[in-house]
Tab-separated table of C-alpha atoms and ligand atoms in Angstrom:
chain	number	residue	atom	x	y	z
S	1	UNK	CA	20.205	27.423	-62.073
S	2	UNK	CA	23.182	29.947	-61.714
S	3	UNK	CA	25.123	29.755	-58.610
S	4	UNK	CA	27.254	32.140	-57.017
S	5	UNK	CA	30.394	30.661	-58.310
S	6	UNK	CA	29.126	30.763	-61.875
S	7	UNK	CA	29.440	34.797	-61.033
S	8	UNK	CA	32.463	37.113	-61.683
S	9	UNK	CA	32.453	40.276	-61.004
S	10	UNK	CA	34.412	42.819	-63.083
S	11	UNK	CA	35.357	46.382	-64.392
S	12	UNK	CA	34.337	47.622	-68.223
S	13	UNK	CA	37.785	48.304	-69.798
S	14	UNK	CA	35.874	50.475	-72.585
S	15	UNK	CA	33.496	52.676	-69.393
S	16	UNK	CA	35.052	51.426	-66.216
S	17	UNK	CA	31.672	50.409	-65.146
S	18	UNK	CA	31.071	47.210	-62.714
S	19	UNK	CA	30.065	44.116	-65.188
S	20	UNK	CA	28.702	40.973	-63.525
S	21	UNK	CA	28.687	37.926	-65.484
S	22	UNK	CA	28.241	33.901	-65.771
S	23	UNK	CA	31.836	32.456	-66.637
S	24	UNK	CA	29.928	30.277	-69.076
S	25	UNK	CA	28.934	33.076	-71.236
S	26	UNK	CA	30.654	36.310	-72.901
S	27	UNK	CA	31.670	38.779	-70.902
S	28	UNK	CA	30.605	41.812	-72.006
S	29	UNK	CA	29.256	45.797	-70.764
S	30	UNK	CA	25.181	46.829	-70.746
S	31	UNK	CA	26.509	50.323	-70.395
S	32	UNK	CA	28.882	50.749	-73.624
S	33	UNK	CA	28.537	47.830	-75.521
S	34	UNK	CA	31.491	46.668	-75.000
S	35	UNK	CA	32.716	43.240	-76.452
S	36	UNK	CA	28.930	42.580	-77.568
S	37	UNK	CA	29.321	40.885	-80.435
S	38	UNK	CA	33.081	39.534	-79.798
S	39	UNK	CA	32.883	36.803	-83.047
S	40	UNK	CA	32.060	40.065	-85.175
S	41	UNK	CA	29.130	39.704	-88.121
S	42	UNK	CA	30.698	36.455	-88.869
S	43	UNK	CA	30.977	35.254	-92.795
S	44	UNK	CA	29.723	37.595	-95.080
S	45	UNK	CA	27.006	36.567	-97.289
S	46	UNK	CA	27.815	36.952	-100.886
S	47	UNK	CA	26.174	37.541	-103.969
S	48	UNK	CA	22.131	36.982	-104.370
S	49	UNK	CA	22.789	35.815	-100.731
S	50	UNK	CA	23.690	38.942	-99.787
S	51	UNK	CA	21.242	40.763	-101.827
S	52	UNK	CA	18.227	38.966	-99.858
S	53	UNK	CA	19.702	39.605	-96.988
S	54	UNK	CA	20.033	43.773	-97.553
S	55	UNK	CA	16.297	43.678	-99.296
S	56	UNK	CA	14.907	41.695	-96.092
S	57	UNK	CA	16.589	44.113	-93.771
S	58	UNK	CA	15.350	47.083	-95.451
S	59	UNK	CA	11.717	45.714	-96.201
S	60	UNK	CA	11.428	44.908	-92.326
S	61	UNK	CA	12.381	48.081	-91.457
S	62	UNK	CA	10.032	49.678	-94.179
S	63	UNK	CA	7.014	47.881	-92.554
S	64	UNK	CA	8.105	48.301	-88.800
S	65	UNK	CA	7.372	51.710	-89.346
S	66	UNK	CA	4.508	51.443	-91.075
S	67	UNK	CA	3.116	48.973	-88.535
S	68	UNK	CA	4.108	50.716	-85.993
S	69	UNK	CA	2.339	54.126	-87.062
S	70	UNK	CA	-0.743	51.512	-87.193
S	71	UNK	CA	-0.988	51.181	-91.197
S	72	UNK	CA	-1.575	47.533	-91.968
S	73	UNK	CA	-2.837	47.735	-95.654
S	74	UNK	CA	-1.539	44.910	-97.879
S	75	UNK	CA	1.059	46.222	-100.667
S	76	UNK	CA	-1.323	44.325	-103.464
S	77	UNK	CA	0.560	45.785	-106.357
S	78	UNK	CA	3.543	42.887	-105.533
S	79	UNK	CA	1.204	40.188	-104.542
S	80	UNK	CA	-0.426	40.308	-108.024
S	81	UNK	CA	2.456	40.621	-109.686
S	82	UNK	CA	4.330	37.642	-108.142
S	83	UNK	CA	0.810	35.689	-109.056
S	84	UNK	CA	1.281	36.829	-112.775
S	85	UNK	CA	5.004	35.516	-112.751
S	86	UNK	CA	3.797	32.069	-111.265
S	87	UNK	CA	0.939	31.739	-113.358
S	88	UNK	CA	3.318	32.413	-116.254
S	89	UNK	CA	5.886	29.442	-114.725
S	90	UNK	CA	2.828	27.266	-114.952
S	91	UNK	CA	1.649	28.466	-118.460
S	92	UNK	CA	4.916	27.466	-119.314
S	93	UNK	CA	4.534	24.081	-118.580
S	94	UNK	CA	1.028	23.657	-119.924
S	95	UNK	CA	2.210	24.889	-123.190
S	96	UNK	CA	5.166	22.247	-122.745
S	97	UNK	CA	2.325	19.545	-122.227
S	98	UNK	CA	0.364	20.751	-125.347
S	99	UNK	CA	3.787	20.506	-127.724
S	100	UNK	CA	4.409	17.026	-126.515
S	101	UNK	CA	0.618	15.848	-127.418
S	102	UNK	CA	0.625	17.520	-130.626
S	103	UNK	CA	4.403	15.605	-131.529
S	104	UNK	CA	3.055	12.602	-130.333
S	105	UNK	CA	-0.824	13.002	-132.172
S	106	UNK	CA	1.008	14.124	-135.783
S	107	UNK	CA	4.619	12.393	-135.144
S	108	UNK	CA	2.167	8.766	-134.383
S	109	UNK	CA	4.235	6.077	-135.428
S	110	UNK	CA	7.443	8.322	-136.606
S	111	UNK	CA	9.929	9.860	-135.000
S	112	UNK	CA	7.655	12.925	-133.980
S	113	UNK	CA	6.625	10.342	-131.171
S	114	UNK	CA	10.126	10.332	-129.338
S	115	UNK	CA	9.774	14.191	-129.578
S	116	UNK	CA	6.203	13.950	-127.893
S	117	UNK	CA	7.650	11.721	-125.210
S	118	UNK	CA	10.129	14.007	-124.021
S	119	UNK	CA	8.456	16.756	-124.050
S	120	UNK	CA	5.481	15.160	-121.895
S	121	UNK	CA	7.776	14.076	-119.807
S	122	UNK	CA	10.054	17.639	-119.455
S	123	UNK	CA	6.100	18.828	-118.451
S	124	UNK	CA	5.515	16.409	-116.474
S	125	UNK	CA	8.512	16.984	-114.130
S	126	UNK	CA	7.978	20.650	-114.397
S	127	UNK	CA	4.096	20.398	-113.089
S	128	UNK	CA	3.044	21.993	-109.958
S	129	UNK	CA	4.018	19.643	-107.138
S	130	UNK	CA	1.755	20.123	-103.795
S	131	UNK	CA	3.333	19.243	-100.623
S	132	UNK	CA	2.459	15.443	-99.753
S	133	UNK	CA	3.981	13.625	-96.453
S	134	UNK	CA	6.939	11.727	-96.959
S	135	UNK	CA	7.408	8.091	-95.445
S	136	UNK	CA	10.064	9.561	-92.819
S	137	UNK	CA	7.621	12.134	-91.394
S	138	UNK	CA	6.835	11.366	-88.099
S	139	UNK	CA	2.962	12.479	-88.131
S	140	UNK	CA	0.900	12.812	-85.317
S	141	UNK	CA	-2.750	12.360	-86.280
S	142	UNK	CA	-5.953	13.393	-84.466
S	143	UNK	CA	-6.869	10.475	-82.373
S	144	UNK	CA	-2.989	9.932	-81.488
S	145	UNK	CA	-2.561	13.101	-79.702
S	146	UNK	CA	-6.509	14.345	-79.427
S	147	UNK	CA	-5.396	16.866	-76.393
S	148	UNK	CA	-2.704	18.655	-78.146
S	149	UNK	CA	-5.107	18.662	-81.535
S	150	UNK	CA	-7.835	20.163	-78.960
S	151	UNK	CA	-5.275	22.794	-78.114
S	152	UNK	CA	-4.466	23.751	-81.866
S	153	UNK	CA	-8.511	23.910	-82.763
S	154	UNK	CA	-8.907	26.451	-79.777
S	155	UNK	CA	-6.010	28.767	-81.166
S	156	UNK	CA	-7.457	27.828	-84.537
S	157	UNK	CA	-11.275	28.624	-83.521
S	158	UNK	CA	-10.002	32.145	-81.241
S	159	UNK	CA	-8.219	33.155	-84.850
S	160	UNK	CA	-11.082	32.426	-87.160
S	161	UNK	CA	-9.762	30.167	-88.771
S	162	UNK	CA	-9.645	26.348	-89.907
S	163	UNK	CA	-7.766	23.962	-87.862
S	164	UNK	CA	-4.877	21.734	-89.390
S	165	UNK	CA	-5.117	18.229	-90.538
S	166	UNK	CA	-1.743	17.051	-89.967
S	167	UNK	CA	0.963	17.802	-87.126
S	168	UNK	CA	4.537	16.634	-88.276
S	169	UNK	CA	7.061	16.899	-85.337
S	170	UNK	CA	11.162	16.766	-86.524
S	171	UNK	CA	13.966	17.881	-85.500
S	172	UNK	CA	14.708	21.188	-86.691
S	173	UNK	CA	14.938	24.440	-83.923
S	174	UNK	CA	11.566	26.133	-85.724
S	175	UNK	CA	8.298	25.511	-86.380
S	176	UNK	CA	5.932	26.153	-89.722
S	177	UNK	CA	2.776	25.766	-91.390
S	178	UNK	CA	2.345	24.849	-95.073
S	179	UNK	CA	-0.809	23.330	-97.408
S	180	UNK	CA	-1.000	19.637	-97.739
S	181	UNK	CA	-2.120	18.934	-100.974
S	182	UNK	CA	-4.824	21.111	-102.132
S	183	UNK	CA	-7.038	21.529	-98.807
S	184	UNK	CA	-5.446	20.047	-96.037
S	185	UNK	CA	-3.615	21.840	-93.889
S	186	UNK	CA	0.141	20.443	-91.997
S	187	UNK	CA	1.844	22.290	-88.610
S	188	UNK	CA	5.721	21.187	-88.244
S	189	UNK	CA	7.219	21.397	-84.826
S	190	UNK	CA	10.690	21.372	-84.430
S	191	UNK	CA	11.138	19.235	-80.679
S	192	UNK	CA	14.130	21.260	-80.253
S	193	UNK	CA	12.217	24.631	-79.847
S	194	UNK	CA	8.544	22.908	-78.558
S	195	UNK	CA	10.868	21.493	-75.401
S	196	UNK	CA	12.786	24.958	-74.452
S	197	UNK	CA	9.171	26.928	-74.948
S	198	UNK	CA	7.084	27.226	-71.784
S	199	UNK	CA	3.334	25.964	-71.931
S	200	UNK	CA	2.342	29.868	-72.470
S	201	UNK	CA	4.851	30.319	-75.061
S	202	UNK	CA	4.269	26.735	-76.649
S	203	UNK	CA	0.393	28.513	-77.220
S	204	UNK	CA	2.319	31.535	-78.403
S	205	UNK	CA	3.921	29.770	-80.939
S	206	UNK	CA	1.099	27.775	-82.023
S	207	UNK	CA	-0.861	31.418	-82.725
S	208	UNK	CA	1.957	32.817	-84.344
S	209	UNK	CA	2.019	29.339	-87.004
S	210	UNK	CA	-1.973	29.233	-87.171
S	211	UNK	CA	-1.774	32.966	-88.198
S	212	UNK	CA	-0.268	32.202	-91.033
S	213	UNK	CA	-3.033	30.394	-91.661
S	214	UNK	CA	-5.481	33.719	-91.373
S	215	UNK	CA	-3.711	36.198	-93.798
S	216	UNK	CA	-3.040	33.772	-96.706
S	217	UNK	CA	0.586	34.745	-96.989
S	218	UNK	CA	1.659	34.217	-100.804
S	219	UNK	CA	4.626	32.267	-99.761
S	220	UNK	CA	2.585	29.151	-98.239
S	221	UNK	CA	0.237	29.747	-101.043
S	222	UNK	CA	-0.036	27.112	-103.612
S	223	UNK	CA	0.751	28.876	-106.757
S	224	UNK	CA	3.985	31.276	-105.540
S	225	UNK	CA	5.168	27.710	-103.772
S	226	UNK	CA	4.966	25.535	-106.468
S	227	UNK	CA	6.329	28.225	-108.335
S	228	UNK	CA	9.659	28.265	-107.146
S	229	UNK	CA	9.685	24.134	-107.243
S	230	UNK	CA	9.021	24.066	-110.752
S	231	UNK	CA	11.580	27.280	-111.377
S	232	UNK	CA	14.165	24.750	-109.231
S	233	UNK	CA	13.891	22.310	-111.630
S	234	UNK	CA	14.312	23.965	-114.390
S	235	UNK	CA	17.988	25.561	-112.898
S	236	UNK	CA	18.681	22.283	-112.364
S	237	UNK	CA	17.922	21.116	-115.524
S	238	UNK	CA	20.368	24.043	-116.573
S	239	UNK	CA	23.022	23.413	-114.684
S	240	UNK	CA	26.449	23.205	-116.403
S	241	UNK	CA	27.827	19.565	-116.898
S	242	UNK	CA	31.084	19.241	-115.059
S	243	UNK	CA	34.349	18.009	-116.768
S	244	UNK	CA	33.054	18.709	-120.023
S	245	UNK	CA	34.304	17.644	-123.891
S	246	UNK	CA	33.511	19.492	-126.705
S	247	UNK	CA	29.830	18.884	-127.054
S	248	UNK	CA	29.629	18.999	-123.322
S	249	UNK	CA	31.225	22.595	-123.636
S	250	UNK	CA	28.951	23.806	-126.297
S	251	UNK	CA	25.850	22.781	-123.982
S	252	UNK	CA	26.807	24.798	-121.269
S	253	UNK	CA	27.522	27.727	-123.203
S	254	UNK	CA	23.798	27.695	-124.840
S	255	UNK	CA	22.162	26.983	-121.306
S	256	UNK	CA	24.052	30.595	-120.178
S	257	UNK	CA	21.571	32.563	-120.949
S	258	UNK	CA	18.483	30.427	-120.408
S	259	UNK	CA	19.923	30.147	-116.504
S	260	UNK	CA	20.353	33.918	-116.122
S	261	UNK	CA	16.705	34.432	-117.322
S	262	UNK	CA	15.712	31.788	-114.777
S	263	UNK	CA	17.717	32.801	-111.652
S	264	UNK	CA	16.653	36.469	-112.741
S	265	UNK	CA	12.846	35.355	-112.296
S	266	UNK	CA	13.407	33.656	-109.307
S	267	UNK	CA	15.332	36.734	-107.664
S	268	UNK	CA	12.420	38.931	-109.158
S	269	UNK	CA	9.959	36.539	-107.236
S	270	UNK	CA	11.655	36.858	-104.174
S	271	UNK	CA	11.378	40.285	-104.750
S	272	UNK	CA	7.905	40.534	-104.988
S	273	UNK	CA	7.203	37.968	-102.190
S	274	UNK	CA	9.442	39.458	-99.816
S	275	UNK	CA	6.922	42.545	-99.013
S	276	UNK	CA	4.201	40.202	-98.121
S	277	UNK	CA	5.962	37.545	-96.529
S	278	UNK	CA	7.381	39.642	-93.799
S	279	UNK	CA	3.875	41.595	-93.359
S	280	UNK	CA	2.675	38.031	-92.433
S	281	UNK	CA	5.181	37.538	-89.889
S	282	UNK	CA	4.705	40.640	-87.940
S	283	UNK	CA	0.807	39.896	-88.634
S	284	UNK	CA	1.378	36.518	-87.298
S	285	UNK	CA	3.476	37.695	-84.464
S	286	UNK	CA	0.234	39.844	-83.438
S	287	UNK	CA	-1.713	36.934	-83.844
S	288	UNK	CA	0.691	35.044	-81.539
S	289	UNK	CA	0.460	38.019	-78.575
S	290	UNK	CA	-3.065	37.976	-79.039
S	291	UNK	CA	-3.592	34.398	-78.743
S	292	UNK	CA	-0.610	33.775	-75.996
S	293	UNK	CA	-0.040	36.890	-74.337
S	294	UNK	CA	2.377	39.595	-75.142
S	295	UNK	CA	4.704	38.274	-72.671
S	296	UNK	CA	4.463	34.566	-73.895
S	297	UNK	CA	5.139	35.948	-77.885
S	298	UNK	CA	8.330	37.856	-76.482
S	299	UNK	CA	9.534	34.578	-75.120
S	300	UNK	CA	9.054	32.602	-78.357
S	301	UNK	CA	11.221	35.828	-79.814
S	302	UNK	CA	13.839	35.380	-77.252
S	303	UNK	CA	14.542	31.728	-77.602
S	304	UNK	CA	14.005	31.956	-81.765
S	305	UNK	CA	17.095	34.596	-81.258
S	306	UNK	CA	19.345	32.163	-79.534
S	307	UNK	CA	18.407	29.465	-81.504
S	308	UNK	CA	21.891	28.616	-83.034
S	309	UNK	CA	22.924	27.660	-79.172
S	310	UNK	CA	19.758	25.269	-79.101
S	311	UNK	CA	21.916	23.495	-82.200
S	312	UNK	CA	24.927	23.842	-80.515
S	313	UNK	CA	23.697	22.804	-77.387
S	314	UNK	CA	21.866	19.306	-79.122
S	315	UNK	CA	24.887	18.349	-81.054
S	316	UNK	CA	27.243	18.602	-77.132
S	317	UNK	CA	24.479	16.579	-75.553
S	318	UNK	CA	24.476	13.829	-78.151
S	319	UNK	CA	27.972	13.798	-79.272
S	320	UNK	CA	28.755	13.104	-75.364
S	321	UNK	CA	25.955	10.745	-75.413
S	322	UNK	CA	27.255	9.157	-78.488
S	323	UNK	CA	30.990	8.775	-77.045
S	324	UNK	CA	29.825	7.103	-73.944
S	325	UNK	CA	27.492	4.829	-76.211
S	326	UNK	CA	30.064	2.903	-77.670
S	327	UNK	CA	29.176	-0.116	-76.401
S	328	UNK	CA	25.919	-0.314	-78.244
S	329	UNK	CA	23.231	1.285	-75.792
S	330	UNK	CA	22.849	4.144	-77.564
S	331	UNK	CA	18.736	3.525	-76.361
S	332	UNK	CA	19.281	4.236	-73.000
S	333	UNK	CA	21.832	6.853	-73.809
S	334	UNK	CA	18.901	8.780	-75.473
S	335	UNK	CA	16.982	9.017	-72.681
S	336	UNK	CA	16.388	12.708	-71.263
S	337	UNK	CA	17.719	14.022	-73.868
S	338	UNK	CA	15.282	16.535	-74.563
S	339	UNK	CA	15.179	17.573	-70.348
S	340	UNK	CA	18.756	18.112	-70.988
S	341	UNK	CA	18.588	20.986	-73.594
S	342	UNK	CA	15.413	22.615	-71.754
S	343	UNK	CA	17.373	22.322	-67.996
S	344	UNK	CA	20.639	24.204	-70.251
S	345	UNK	CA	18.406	26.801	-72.237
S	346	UNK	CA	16.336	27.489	-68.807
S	347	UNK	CA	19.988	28.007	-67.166
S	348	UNK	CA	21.238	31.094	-69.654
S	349	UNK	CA	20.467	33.881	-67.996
S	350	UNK	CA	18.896	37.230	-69.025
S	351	UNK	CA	22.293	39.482	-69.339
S	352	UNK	CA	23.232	37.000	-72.258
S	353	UNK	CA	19.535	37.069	-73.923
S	354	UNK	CA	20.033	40.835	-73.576
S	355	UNK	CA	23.793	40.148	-75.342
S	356	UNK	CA	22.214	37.920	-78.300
S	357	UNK	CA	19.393	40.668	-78.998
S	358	UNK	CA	21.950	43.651	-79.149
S	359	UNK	CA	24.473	41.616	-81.163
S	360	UNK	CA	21.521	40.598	-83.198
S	361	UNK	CA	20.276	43.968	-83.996
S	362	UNK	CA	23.900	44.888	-84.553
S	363	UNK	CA	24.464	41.886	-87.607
S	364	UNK	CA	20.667	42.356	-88.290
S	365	UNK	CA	19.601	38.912	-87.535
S	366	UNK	CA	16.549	36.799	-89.109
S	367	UNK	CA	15.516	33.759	-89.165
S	368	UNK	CA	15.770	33.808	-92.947
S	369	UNK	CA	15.276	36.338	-95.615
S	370	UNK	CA	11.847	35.847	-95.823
S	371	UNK	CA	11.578	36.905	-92.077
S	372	UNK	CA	11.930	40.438	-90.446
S	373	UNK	CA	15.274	41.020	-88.513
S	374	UNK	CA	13.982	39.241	-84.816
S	375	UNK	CA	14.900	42.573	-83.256
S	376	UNK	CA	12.366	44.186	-84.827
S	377	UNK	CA	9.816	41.753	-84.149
S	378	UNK	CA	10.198	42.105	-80.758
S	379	UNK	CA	10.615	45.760	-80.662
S	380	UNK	CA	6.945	45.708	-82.507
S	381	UNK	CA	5.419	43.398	-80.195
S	382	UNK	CA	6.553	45.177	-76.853
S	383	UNK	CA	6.213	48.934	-77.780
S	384	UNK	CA	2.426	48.428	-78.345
S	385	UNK	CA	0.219	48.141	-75.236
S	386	UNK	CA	0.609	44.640	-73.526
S	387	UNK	CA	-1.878	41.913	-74.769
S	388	UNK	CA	-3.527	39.134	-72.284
S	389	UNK	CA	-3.912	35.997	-73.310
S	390	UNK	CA	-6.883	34.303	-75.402
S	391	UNK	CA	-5.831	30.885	-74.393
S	392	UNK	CA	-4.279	29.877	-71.553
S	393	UNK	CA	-2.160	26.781	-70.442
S	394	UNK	CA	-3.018	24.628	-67.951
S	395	UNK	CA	-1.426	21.979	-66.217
S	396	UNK	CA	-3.201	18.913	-66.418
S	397	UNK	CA	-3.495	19.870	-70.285
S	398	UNK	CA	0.260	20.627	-70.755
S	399	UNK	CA	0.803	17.119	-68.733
S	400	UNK	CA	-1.620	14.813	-71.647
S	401	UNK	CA	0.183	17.011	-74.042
S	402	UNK	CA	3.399	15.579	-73.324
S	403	UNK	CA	2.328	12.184	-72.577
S	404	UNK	CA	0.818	12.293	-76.651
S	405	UNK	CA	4.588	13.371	-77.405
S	406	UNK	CA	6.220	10.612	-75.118
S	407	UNK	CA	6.334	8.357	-78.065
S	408	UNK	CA	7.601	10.598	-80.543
S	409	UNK	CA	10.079	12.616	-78.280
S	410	UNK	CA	11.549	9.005	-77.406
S	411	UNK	CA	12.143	7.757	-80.949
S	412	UNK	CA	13.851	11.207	-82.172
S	413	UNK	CA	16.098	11.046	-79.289
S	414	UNK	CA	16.964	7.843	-80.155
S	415	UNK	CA	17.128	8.063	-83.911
S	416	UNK	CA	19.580	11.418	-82.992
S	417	UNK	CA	21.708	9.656	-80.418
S	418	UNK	CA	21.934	6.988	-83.144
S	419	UNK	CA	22.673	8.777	-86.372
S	420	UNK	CA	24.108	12.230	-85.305
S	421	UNK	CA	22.582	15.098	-85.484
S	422	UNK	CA	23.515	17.193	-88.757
S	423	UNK	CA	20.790	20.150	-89.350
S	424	UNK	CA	22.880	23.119	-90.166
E	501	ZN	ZN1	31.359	49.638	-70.541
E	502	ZN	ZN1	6.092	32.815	-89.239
């Protein structure tokens, strides 16, 4: 809560108008903008980097307009094409797979057969790899948390769509949806966000991830996906050996070109992904208004926008925790953790959201280049007419919700508190 002391009261130096503000936060003017965006557009992205970046920016503001006139038809053209370049990847490695049988079938017994070997296995590492669940995941199945699963196949069932099979909750401030193997389908929920969202905007979010699910984005599709794996491996495979002799040297020199053909692909890819990704995240952001409210899809825009001080705000709650832990109770020191970075998040108040969206618009801020600049994502959702809700929160429900998390939300604290906390 803000209290009165929290509160100064002063004049604009750029307008002379009266600027009231929280001493915790930047001051700064509504009327002129002044001192907005005080740390500047921070480090400039070079490079590809920075190519993403200006493509992303420009195809989200491409498609805002065209959304917002009310044209939703898909840009096919790209889609097909960035399934031609996949399928190609994956030719590749079939034809990879056929050399190394034939060297090992006519080589049998020679020295073809240490050919055949390694080109098997160069196929073999190169093959599609689906997305399996690692032994660190911490995965909530169906009858462990059957009240938030009931909540997911309501969102799931008001969308049209199948339900997921798997709910993985870590640590990161976001949430996402991919395939799990061939059929199944996996929801990831970052704690850090799920515990600063309300109940309405916890549904919000859970429509925006589920339609994902509904317009078969290319990016969570199998083939693009595994794409870009097996095009990772092979730019590793390429990468230059360090501190190298003469053979070394001559390597490296030979891989050149094979690496710029790669990373070219790759950028061309993203290139031809990019259109359709960011059509399925204003899609899904309709999907999330429609399924949580307007209001409740705003909020999950709003907190997504500050989400850098829900990092910063984790690491000062467990580095404190961690210095008075010393002693070796670092399992009680873990304890309301997560209330901790909800009661701060609840605490900012609106004149420094308002500060973070206009210095977000101003350094054209997304949650990655894959994503529309936030800005814009909220300007889409909030110009159309207001949306009710399909599904709605209640208590008791929220309440078993949490008590399925209790477990979870109690061993990431601790594992946090105990190991530091080191995303990004
Ligand atoms: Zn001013
Ligand atoms: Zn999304």
């Amino acid at each position: 809560m803000r209290t009165a002391e929290e509160e100064i009261v002063s004049s604009c130096p750029q307008c002379g108008g009266q600027i009231r503000t929280d001493r915790r936060f930047t001051t700064w003017c509504a009327a002129c903008d002044w001192n907005v965006d005080p740390q500047g557009p921070g480090e400039r992205k070079r490079g590809l980097a920075s190519v993403r970046h200006r493509i992303a920016q420009h195809y989200g503001e491409l498609l805002f307009t065209e959304l917002r006139a009310g044209n939703s038809g898909g840009r096919t053209v790209s889609r097909l094409l960035a399934y031609a370049i996949a399928l190609t990847v994956h030719g590749l490695t079939c034809v990879l797979a056929a050399v190394g049988v034939w060297g090992l079938v006519a080589g049998w017994g020679g020295l073809g057969m240490a050919f055949g070997l390694f080109f098997l296995a160069l196929a073999w590492s190169l093959r599609p790899r689906l997305n399996r669940l690692s032994d660190d995941d911490r995965v909530l199945l169906r009858p462990q948390a059957p009240e938030l699963y009931a909540l997911i196949d309501e969102i799931a069932a008001a969308q049209g769509t199948r339900s997921v099979d798997a709910v993985v909750v870590d640590v990161e401030a976001n949430a996402s949806v991919t395939q799990l193997g061939l059929r199944r389908r996996l929801l990831t929920l970052g704690l850090p966000l799920w515990e600063v969202l309300s109940p309405q905007q916890r549904i919000a979010l859970l429509g925006h991830e589920l339609g994902h699910f509904t317009h078969g984005d290319t990016r969570y599709g199998m083939v693009v996906g595994t794409a870009f794996r097996t095009l990772d491996t092979w730019l590793h495979y390429l990468q230059p050996i360090p501190n190298p002799n003469v053979i070394h040297a001559i390597t490296n020199l030979a891989c050149v070109p094979l690496r710029l053909l790669v990373t070219g692909v790759v950028a061309l890819l993203d290139l031809l992904t990019a259109p359709s990704a960011q059509r399925g995240e204003y899609l899904a952001d309709a999907a999330s208004a429609r399924t949580g409210s307007t209001e409740g899809a705003a909020g999950v825009m709003d907190r997504l926008l500050v989400a850098d001080s829900i990092v910063t705000t984790l690491h000062r709650e467990i580095n404190g925790r961690r210095m008075r832990g010393r002693g070796g109770t670092a399992g009680q020191d873990s304890e309301g953790l997560w209330e901790a970075l909800a009661a701060h998040m609840d605490s900012i108040p609106e004149s420094e959201y308002e500060r973070q969206r206009r210095a977000g618009a101003l350094r054209g801020h997304s949650v990655d280049a894959s994503h529309p600049p936030t800005h814009l994502r909220r300007r889409l959702l909030l110009e159309g007419p207001p949306v009710p809700a399909s599904v709605t929160a209640d208590p008791g429900r929220s309440e078993r919700i949490a008590g399925e998390l209790a477990d979870v939300r109690r061993t990431l604290a601790r594992e946090v508190v105990r190991d530091g906390y080191d995303h990004r």
